[in-house]
Coordinates of C-alpha atoms in Angstrom, one line a residue:
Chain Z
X1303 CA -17.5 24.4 -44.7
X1304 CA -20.2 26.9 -44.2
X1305 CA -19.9 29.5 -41.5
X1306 CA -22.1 29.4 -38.1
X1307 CA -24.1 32.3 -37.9
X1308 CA -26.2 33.8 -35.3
X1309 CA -29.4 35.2 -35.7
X1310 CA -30.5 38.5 -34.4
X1311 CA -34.4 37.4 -33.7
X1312 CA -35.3 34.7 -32.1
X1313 CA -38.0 34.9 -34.4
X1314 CA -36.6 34.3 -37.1
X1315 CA -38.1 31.8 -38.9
X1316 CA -42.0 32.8 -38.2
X1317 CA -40.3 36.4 -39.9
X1318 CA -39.6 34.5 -43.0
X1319 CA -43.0 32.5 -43.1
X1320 CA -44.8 35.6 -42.7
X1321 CA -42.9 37.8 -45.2
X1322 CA -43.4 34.6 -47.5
X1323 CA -46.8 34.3 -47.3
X1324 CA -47.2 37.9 -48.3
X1325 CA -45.0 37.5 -51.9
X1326 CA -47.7 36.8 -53.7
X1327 CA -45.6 35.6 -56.6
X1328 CA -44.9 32.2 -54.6
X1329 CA -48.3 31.1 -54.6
X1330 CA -48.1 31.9 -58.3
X1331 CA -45.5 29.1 -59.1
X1332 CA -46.7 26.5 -56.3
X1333 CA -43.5 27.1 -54.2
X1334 CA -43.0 26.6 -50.4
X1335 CA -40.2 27.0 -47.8
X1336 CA -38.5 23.8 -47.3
X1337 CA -35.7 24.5 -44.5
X1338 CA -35.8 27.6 -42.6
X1339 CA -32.4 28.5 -40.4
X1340 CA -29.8 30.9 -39.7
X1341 CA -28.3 31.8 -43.0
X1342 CA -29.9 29.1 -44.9
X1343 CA -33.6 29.1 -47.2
X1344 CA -34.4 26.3 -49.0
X1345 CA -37.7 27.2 -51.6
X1346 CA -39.7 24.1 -53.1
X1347 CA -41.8 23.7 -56.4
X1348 CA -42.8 21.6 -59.1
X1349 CA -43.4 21.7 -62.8
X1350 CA -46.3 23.4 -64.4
X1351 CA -46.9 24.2 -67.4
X1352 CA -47.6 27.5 -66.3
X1353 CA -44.0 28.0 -65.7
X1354 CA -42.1 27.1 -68.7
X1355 CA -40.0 28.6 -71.5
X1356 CA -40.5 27.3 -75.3
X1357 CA -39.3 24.6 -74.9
X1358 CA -40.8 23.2 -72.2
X1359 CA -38.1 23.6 -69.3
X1360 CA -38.5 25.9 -66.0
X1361 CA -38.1 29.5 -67.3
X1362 CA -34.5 31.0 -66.2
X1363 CA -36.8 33.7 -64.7
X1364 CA -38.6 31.4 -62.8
X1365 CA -35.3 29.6 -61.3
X1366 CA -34.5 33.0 -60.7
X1367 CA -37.7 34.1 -58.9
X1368 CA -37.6 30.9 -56.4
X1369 CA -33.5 31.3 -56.5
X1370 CA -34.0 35.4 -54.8
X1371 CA -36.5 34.8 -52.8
X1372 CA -34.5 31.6 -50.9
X1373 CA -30.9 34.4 -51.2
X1374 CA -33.3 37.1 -50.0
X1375 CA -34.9 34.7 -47.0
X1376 CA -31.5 33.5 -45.7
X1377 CA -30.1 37.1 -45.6
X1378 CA -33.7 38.1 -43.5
X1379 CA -32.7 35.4 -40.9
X1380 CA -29.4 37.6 -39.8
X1381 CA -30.8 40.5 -40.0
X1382 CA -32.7 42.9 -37.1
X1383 CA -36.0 42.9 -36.0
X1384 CA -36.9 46.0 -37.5
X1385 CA -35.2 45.7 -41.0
X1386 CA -36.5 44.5 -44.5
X1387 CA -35.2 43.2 -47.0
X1388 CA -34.4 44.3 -50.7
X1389 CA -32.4 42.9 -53.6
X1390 CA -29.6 44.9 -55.1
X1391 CA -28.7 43.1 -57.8
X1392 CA -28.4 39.0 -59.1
X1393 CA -26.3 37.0 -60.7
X1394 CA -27.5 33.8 -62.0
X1395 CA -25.7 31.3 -64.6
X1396 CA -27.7 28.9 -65.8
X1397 CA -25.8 25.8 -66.2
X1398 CA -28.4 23.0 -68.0
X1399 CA -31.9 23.7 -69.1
X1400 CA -34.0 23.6 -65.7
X1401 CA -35.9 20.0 -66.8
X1402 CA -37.6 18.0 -63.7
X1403 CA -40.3 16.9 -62.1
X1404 CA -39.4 19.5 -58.9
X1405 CA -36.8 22.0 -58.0
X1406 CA -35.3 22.6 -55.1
X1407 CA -33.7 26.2 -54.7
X1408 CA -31.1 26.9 -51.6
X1409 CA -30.3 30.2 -50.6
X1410 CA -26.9 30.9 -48.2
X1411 CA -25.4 33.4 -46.9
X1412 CA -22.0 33.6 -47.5
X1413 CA -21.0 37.3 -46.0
X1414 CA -23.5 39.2 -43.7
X1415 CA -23.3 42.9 -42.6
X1416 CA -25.4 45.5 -40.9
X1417 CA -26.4 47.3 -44.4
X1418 CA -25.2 44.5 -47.2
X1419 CA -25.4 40.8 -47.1
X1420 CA -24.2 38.6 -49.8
X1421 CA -25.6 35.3 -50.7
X1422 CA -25.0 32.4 -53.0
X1423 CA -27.9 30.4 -54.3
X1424 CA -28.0 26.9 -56.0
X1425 CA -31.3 25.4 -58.1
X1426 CA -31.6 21.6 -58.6
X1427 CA -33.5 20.0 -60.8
X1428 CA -35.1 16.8 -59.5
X1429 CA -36.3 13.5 -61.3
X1430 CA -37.2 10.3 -59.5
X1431 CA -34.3 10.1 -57.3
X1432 CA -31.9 11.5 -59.3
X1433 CA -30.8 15.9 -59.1
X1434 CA -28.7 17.9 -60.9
X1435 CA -27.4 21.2 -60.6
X1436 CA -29.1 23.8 -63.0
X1437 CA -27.8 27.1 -62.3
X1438 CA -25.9 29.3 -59.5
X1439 CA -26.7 32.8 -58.1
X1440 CA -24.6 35.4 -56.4
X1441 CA -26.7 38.3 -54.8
X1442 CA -26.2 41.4 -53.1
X1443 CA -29.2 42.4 -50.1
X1444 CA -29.6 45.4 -48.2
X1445 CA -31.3 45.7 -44.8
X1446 CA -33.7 48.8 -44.9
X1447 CA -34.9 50.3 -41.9
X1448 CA -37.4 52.8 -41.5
X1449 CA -38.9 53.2 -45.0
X1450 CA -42.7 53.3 -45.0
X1451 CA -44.4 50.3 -46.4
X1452 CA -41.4 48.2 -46.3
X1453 CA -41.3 45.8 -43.7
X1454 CA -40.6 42.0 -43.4
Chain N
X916 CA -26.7 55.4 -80.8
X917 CA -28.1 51.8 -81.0
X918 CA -26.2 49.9 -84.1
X919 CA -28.5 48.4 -87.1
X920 CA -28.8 44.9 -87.0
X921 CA -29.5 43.1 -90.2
X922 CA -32.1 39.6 -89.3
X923 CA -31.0 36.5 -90.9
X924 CA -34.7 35.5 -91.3
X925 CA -37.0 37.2 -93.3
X926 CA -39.5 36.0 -90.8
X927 CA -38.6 36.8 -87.2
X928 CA -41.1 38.6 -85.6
X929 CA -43.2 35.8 -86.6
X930 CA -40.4 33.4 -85.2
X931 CA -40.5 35.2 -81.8
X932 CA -44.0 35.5 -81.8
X933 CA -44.9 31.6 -82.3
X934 CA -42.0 30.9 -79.9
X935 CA -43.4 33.3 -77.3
X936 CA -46.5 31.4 -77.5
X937 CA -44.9 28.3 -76.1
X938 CA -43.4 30.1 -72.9
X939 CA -46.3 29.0 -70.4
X940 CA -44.8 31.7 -67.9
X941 CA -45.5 34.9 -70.2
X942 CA -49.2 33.7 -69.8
X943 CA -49.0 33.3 -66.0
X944 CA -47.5 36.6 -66.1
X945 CA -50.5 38.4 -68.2
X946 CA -47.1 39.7 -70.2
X947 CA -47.9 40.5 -74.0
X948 CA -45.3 41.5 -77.0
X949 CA -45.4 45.0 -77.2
X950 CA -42.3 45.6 -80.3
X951 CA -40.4 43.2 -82.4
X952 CA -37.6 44.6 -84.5
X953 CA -34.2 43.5 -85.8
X954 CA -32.2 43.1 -82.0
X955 CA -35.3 44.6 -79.9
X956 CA -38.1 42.8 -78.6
X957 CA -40.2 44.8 -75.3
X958 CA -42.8 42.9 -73.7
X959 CA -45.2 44.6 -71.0
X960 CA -47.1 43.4 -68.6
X961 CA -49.5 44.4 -66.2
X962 CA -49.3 44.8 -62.0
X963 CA -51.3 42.1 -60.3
X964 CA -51.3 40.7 -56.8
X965 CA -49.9 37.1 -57.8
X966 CA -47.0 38.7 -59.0
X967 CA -45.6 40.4 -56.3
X968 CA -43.1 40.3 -53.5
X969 CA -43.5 41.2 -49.9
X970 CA -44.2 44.5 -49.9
X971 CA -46.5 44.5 -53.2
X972 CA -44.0 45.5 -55.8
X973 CA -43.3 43.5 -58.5
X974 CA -40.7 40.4 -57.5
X975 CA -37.7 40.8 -58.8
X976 CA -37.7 37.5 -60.2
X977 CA -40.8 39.0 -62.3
X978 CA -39.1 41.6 -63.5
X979 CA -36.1 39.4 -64.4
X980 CA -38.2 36.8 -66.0
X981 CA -40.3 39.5 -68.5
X982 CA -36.8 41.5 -69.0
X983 CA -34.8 37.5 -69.4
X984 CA -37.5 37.3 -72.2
X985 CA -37.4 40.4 -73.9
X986 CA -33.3 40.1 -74.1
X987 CA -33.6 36.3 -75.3
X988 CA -35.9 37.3 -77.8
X989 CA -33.8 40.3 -79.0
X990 CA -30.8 38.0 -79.8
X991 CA -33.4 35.4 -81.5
X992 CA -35.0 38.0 -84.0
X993 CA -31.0 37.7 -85.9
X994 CA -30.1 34.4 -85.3
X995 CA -30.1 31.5 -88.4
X996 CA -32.9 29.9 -89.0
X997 CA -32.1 26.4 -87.3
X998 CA -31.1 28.0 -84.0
X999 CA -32.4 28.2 -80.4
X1000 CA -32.0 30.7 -78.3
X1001 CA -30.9 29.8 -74.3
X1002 CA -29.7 32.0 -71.4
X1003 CA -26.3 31.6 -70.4
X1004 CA -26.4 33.8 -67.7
X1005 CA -27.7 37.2 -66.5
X1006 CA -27.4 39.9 -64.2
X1007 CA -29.6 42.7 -62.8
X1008 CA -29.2 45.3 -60.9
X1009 CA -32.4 46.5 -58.9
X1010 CA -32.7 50.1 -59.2
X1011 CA -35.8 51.1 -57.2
X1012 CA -38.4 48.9 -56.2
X1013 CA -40.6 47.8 -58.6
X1014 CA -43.5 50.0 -58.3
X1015 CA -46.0 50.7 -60.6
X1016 CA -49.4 50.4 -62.5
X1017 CA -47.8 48.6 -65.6
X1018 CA -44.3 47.6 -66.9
X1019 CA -42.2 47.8 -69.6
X1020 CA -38.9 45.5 -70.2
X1021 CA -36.9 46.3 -73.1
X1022 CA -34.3 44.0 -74.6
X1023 CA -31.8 45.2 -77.1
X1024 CA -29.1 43.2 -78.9
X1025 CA -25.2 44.9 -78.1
X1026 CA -23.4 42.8 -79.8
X1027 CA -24.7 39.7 -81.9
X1028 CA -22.8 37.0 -82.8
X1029 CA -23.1 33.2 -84.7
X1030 CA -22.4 31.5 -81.0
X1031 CA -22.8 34.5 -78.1
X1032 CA -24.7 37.3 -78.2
X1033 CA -24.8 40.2 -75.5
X1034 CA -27.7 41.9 -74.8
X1035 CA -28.9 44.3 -72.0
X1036 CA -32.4 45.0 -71.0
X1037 CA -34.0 47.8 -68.9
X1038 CA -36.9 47.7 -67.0
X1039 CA -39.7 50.7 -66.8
X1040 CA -42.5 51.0 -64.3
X1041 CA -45.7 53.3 -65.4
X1042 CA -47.7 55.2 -63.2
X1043 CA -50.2 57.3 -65.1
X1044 CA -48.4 59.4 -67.5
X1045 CA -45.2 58.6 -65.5
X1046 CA -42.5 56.0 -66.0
X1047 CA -39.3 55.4 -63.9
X1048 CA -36.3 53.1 -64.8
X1049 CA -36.9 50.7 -61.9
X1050 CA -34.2 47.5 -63.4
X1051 CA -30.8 47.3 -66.1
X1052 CA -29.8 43.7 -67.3
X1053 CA -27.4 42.4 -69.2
X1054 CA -27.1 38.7 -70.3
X1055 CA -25.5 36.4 -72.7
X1056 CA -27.2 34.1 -74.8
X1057 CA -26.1 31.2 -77.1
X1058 CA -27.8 30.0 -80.1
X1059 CA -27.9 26.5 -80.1
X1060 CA -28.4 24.2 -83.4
X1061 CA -29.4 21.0 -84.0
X1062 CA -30.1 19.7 -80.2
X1063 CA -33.2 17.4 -79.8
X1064 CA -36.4 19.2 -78.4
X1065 CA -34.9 22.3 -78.3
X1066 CA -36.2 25.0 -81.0
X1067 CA -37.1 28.6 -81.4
Chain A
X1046 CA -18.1 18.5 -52.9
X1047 CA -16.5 19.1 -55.5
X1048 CA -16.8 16.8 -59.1
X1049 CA -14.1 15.1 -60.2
X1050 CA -13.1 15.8 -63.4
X1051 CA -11.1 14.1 -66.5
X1052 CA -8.6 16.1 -68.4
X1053 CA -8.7 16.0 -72.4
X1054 CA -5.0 16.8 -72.5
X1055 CA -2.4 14.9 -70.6
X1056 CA -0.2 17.8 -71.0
X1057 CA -2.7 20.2 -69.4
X1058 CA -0.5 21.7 -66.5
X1059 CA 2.5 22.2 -69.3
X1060 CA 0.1 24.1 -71.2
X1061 CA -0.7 26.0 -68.4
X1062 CA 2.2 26.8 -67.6
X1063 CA 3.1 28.1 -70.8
X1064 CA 0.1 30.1 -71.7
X1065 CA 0.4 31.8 -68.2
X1066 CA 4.0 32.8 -68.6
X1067 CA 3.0 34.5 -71.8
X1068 CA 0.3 37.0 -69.9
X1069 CA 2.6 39.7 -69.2
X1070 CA 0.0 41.5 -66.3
X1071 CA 0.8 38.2 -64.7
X1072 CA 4.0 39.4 -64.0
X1073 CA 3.2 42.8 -63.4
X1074 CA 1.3 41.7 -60.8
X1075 CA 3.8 39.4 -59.3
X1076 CA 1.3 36.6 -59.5
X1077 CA 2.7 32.7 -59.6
X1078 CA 1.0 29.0 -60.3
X1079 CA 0.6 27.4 -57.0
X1080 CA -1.7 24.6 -58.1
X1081 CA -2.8 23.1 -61.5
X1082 CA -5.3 20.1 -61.4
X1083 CA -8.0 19.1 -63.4
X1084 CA -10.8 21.6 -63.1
X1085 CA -8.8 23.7 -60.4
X1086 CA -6.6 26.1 -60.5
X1087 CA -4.8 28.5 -57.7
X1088 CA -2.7 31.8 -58.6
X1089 CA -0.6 34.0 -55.6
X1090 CA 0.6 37.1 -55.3
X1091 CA 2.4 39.7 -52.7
X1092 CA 0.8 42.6 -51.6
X1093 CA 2.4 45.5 -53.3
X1094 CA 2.3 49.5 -53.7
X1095 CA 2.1 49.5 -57.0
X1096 CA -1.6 47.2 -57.1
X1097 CA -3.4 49.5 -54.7
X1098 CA -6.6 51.3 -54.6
X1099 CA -6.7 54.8 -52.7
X1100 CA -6.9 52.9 -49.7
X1101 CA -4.3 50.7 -49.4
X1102 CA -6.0 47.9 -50.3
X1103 CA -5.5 45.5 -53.4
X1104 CA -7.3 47.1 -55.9
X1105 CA -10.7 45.4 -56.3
X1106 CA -9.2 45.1 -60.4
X1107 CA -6.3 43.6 -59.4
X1108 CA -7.9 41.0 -57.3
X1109 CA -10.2 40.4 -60.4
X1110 CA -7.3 40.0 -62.8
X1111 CA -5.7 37.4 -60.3
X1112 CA -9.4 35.6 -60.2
X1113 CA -10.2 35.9 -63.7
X1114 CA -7.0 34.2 -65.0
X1115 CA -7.1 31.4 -62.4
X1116 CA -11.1 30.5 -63.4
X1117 CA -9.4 31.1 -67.1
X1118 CA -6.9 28.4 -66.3
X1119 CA -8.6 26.3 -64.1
X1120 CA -11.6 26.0 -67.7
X1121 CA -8.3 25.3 -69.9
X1122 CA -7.5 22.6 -67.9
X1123 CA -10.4 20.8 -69.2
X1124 CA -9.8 22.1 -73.0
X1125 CA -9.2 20.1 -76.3
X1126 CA -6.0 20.8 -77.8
X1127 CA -6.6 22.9 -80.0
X1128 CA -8.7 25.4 -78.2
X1129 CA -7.6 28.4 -76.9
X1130 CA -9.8 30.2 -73.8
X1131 CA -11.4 33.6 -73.8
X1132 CA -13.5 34.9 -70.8
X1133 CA -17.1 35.8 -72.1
X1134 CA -18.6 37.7 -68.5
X1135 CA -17.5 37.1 -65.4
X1136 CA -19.0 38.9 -61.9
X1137 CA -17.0 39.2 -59.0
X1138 CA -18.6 40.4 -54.9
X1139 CA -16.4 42.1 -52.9
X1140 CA -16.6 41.0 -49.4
X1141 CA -14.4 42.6 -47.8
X1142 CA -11.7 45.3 -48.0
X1143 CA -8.8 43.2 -50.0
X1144 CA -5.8 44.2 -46.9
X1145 CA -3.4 41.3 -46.8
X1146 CA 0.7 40.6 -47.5
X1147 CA -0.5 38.0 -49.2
X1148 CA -3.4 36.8 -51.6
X1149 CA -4.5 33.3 -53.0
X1150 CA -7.2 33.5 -55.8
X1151 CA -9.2 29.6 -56.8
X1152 CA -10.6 29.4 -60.1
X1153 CA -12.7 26.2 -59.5
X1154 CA -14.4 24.7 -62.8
X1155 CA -18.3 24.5 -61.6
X1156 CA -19.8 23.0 -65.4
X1157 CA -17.4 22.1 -68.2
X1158 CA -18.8 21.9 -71.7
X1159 CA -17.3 21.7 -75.3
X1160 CA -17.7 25.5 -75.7
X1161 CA -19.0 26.9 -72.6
X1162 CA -17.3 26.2 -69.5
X1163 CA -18.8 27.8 -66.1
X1164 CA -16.0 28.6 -63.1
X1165 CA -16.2 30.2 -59.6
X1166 CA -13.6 31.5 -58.0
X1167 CA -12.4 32.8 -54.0
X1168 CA -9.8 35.5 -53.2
X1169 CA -8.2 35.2 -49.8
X1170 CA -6.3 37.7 -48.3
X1171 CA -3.4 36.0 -46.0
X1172 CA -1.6 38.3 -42.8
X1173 CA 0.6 35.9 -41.1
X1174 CA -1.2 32.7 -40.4
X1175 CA -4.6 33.9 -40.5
X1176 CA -7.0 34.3 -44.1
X1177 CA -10.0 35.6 -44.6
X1178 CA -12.5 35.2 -47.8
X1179 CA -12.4 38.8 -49.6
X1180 CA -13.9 38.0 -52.8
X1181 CA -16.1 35.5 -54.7
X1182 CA -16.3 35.6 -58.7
X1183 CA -18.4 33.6 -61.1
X1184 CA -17.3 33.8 -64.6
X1185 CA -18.4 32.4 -68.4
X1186 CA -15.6 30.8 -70.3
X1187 CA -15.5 29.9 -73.7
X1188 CA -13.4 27.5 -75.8
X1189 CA -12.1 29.3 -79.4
X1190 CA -10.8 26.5 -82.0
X1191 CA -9.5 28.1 -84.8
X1192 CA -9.5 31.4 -84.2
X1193 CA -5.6 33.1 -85.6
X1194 CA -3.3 34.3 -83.2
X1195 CA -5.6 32.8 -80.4
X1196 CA -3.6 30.0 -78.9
X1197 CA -3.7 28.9 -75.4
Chain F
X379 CA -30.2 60.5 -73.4
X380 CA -27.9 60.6 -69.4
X381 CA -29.7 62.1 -66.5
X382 CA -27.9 65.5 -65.0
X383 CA -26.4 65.2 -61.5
X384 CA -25.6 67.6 -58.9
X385 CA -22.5 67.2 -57.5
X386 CA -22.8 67.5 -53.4
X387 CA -19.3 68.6 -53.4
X388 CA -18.2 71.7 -55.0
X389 CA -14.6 70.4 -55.6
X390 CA -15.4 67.0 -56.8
X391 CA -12.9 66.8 -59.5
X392 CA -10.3 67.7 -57.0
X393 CA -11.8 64.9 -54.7
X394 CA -11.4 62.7 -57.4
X395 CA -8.2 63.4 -58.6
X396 CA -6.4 63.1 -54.9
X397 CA -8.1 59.8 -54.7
X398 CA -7.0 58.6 -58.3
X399 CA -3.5 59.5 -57.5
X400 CA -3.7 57.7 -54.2
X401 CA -4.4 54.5 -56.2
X402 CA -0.9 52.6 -57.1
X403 CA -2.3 50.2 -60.0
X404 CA -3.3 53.6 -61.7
X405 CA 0.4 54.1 -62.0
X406 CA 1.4 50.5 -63.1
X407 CA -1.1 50.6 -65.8
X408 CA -0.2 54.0 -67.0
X409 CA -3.5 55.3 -66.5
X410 CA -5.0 58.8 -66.7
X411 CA -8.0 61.0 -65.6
X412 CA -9.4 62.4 -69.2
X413 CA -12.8 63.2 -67.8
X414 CA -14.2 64.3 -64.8
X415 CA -18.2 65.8 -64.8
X416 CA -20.8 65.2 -62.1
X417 CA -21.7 61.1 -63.0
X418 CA -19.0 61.0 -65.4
X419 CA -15.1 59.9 -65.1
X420 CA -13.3 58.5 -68.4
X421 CA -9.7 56.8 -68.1
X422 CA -7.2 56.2 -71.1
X423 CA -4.4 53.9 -70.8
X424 CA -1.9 52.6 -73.8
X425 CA -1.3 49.0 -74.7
X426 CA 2.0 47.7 -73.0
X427 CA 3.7 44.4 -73.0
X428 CA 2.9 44.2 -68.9
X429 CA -0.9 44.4 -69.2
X430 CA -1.8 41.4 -71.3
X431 CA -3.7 38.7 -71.6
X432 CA -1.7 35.4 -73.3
X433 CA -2.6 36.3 -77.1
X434 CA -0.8 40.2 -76.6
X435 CA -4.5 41.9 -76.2
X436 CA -5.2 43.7 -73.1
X437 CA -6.2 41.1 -70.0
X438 CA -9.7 41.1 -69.2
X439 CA -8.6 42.0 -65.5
X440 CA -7.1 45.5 -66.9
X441 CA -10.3 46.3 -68.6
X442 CA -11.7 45.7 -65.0
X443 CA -9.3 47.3 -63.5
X444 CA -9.8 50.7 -65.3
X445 CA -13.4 50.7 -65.6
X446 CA -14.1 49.7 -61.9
X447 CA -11.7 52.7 -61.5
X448 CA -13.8 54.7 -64.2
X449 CA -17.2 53.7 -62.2
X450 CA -15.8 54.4 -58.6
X451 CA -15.3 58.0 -59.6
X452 CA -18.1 58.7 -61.8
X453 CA -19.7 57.5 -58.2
X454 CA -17.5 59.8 -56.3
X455 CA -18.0 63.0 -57.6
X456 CA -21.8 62.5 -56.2
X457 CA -21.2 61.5 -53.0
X458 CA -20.9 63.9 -49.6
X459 CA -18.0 65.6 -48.3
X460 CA -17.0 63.0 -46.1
X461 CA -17.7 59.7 -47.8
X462 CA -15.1 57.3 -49.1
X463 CA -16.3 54.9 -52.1
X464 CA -16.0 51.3 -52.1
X465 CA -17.3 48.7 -54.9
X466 CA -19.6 46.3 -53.7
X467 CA -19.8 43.8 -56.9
X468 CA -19.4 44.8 -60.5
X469 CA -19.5 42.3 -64.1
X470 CA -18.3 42.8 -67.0
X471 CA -18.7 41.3 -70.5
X472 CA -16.3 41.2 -72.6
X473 CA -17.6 41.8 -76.2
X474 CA -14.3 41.3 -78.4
X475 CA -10.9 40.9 -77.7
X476 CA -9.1 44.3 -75.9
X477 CA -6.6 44.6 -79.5
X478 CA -5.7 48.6 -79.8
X479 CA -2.9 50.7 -79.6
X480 CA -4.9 53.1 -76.8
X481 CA -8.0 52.4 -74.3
X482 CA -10.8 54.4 -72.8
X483 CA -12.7 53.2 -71.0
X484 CA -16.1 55.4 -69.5
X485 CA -17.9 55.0 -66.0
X486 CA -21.3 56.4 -65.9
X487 CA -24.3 56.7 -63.0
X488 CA -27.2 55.4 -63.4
X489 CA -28.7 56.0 -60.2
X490 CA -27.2 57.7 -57.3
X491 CA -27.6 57.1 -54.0
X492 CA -27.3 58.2 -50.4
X493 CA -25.5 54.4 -49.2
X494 CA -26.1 52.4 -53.2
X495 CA -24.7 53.7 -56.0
X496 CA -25.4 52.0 -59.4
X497 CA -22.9 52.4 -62.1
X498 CA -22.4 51.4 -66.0
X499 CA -19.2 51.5 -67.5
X500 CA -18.1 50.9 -71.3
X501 CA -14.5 50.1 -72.3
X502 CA -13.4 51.0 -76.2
X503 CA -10.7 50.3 -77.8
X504 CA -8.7 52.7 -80.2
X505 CA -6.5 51.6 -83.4
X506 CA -5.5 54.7 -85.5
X507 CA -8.4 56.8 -86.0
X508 CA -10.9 53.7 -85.3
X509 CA -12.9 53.0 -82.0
X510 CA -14.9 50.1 -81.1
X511 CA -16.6 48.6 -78.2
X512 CA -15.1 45.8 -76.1
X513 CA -16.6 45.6 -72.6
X514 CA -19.4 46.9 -70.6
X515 CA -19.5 46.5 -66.8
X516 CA -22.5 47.4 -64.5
X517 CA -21.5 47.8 -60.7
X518 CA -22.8 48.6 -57.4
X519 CA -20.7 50.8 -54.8
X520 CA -20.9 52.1 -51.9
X521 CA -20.1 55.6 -49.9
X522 CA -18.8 54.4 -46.8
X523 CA -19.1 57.3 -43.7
X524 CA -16.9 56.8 -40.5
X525 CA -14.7 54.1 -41.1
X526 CA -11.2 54.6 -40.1
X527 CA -8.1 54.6 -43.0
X528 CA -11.2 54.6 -45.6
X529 CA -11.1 58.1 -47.5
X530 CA -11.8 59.3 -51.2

C-alpha cells in the first residue's frame, strides 16, 4: 500500500510537463508522460531501432534513461516551488531482456524529504496485451535551490 | 594498479566492434569506440541538444547508457567465444552534472569470471583542454551461452 | 502483488533453518527466523548496544547483514538441492535513522532463475506498537552447484 | 592517482576516533582504526566464529558493516566542525568469498561535498603474507547540521 502524499505546488503537474518538455533526450527515444500525480510518473515509449542493444532489445541505458526521468518526475511533484531536481545516484537490475512492442516506466516515491527523496522505479515491457516486468530502480534525488541555471 | 587480463579470443576488438555495430542506440547517441583492449573498452560521444536533460546537461540515463556500454563491452573483449554479454545490474553515482563539450565513459574489467564479471566505469566530461570526473559505475555482467537470438 | 512461487525442494524451510543456524553473525546479532515461505523470507532482531552506530542507532551494517541474509534465504528457498547461495551485489537506501527495540528485515524474491535470482528486501524499525520503513535493499543472488565447502 | 583533501577540521582524526568508539558494532566485530588521513579511513578486523556467513567466510553484512564504517569516516574527516555523518545508500559487490585469517577494508572520497558526499570503499582479505580483493562498495552520505542526538 503506497503512501498518500501531498504536493507542495499546486502546480505540480504543468511543473513536470514543462521540465519534460525541456529534456531533450525524451524526444530522442519517442517517450511521453503517461500519469502525472503526487508521487507518482509514469513515462511511455515504443520500440525503435534507434534504441536497441545488439541484440535487438531496449538498451539497459535506455530503460534506465525513461526509468530516471519517471523516479526524478515523481520526486519533482513533492518538492517546492523553487527547487530542481537532480539524480544522485541509480540502481537498476535488469531482470529479462527489455523485448516489446512498448514500455511503460513508473516512477514512485517511496521516502520524500526537504533535501533527499528516494524513489523506486519499475519498466514493463509490453506485447499485445500481455507485460512483463523487465527491470527495477532505486534512486536517490536531491532538491536544489538556488543554483544558477538549474531550475525545473 | 589495473590487473592484466589475458582475452580468450584472439579476435575481440573485432568481436566488440561488429557487436557495437548492432546497438541502434550508440548511433542515436553520435557515441563512437574510442579504445579496445583486454578488459577496457571507452567510448565517447559528443554533446548535443537531443541528448540532454532539463537543464541542458547530459541525462543521466545518457551517461549511463554510453558508460553501461563501455563496461559491457570491457567484460566481452575476455569472454569465450560462444558467449553474450548482458547487464545484470548497475549502479551510478552522479558526481556533478554532466556538463561539457564532449565525453568520455571508460569501462574496465575488476574482476572477470566464466559466469559474472564486475566491472566499474567512470565517466569524464571535456571542456577545452579540461576534463572533470562527472559519473563512477559499477555493474555486473553475465556471459550467456547458447540462448536463441542472443549473441555478441 | 506479489508472484506466487513453487519451491524445488520440499524440505526448503529445514534447509533454512539449518544453513542459518550455521551463520554465526546471526547470532551475534541476536537475529531469529520469523517466517520461511516460498520466495519470502523474514529475520528479527532486538535492538542492542553492541549493533550501534555513533548514534545510537542500528548500525546501517547491521541492518544490512539482517537484509542481506533474509533476501539470501528468501533466493534459497527457491534453490535446487544441490546449490548453495552466495550474494553477487546487493544496494541498500537508508530511509531513515534505524532507532527501534525492535527490527523486522523481508527478503522478498522479485525474479528467480536457475543461477541468478533477483530479491528486495524492507527493514522496519518496531517501538511499541508502531513501525516505520527504515530501509529498502535490492540484491543479486546467485546459485553455486558444485563449488567445495560451499553448501547451503 | 587520489585527489588531496583539506581537512575543514584541524582535529579530524580525533573527530573520527570519538565517533568510532561511540559505535558498539565496532566493538562486537573487533574492529580497529589503522588509518586516518583527510579522505582516507582504513579498518582491520580478524576472522571469528561470530562474524560469518554459513560456509565459515566472513558474512557479506560484516564486509558492509566495516566498509560503510570505513567510508563514513573517510567522509568525516572532511566535513565542518559541527556536522554529524549519516549514510544515505551504499552497494557493494562482492568479488570472492571473504576467506582470510585478517580484513582491511579502505573507504576513500571521491567527491566531497558541502550536504553529498560520494565515497568508494575496497575490502581485502589477508591470508599469511597474501592479500586479495573481495568487495568494493560505492556510497553516498550525508553531513547532517542541527539535528538533535545526531553528532560525529
Amino acid at each position: 500500500m503506497r503512501p498518500v502524499f501531498e504536493p507542495r505546488c499546486a502546480d505540480y503537474a504543468e511543473r513536470v510537463r514543462a521540465s519534460f518538455a525541456r529534456q531533450g533526450v525524451m524526444h530522442t527515444l519517442g517517450a511521453k508522460l503517461t500519469r502525472i500525480e503526487p508521487g507518482a510518473v509514469d513515462i511511455a515509449l515504443d520500440w525503435a531501432p534507434g534504441l536497441t542493444q545488439q541484440h535487438g532489445f531496449l538498451h539497459a541505458g535506455v530503460v534506465s534513461t525513461a526509468l530516471d526521468s519517471a523516479c526524478g518526475y515523481a520526486g519533482f511533484t513533492l518538492m517546492a516551488q523553487d527547487a530542481a531536481v537532480l539524480t544522485i545516484e541509480f540502481k537498476i537490475n535488469l531482470l529479462a531482456p527489455a523485448r516489446g512492442e512498448r514500455f511503460r516506466m513508473e516512477g514512485r516515491v517511496i521516502k520524500p524529504g526537504r533535501t533527499i527523496t528516494v524513489c523506486e522505479g519499475q519498466a514493463f515491457a509490453l506485447q499485445g496485451d500481455q507485460e512483463h516486468l523487465v527491470a527495477t530502480m532505486h534512486c536517490t534525488l536531491m532538491a536544489v535551490v538556488g543554483r544558477d541555471g538549474v531550475q525545473g
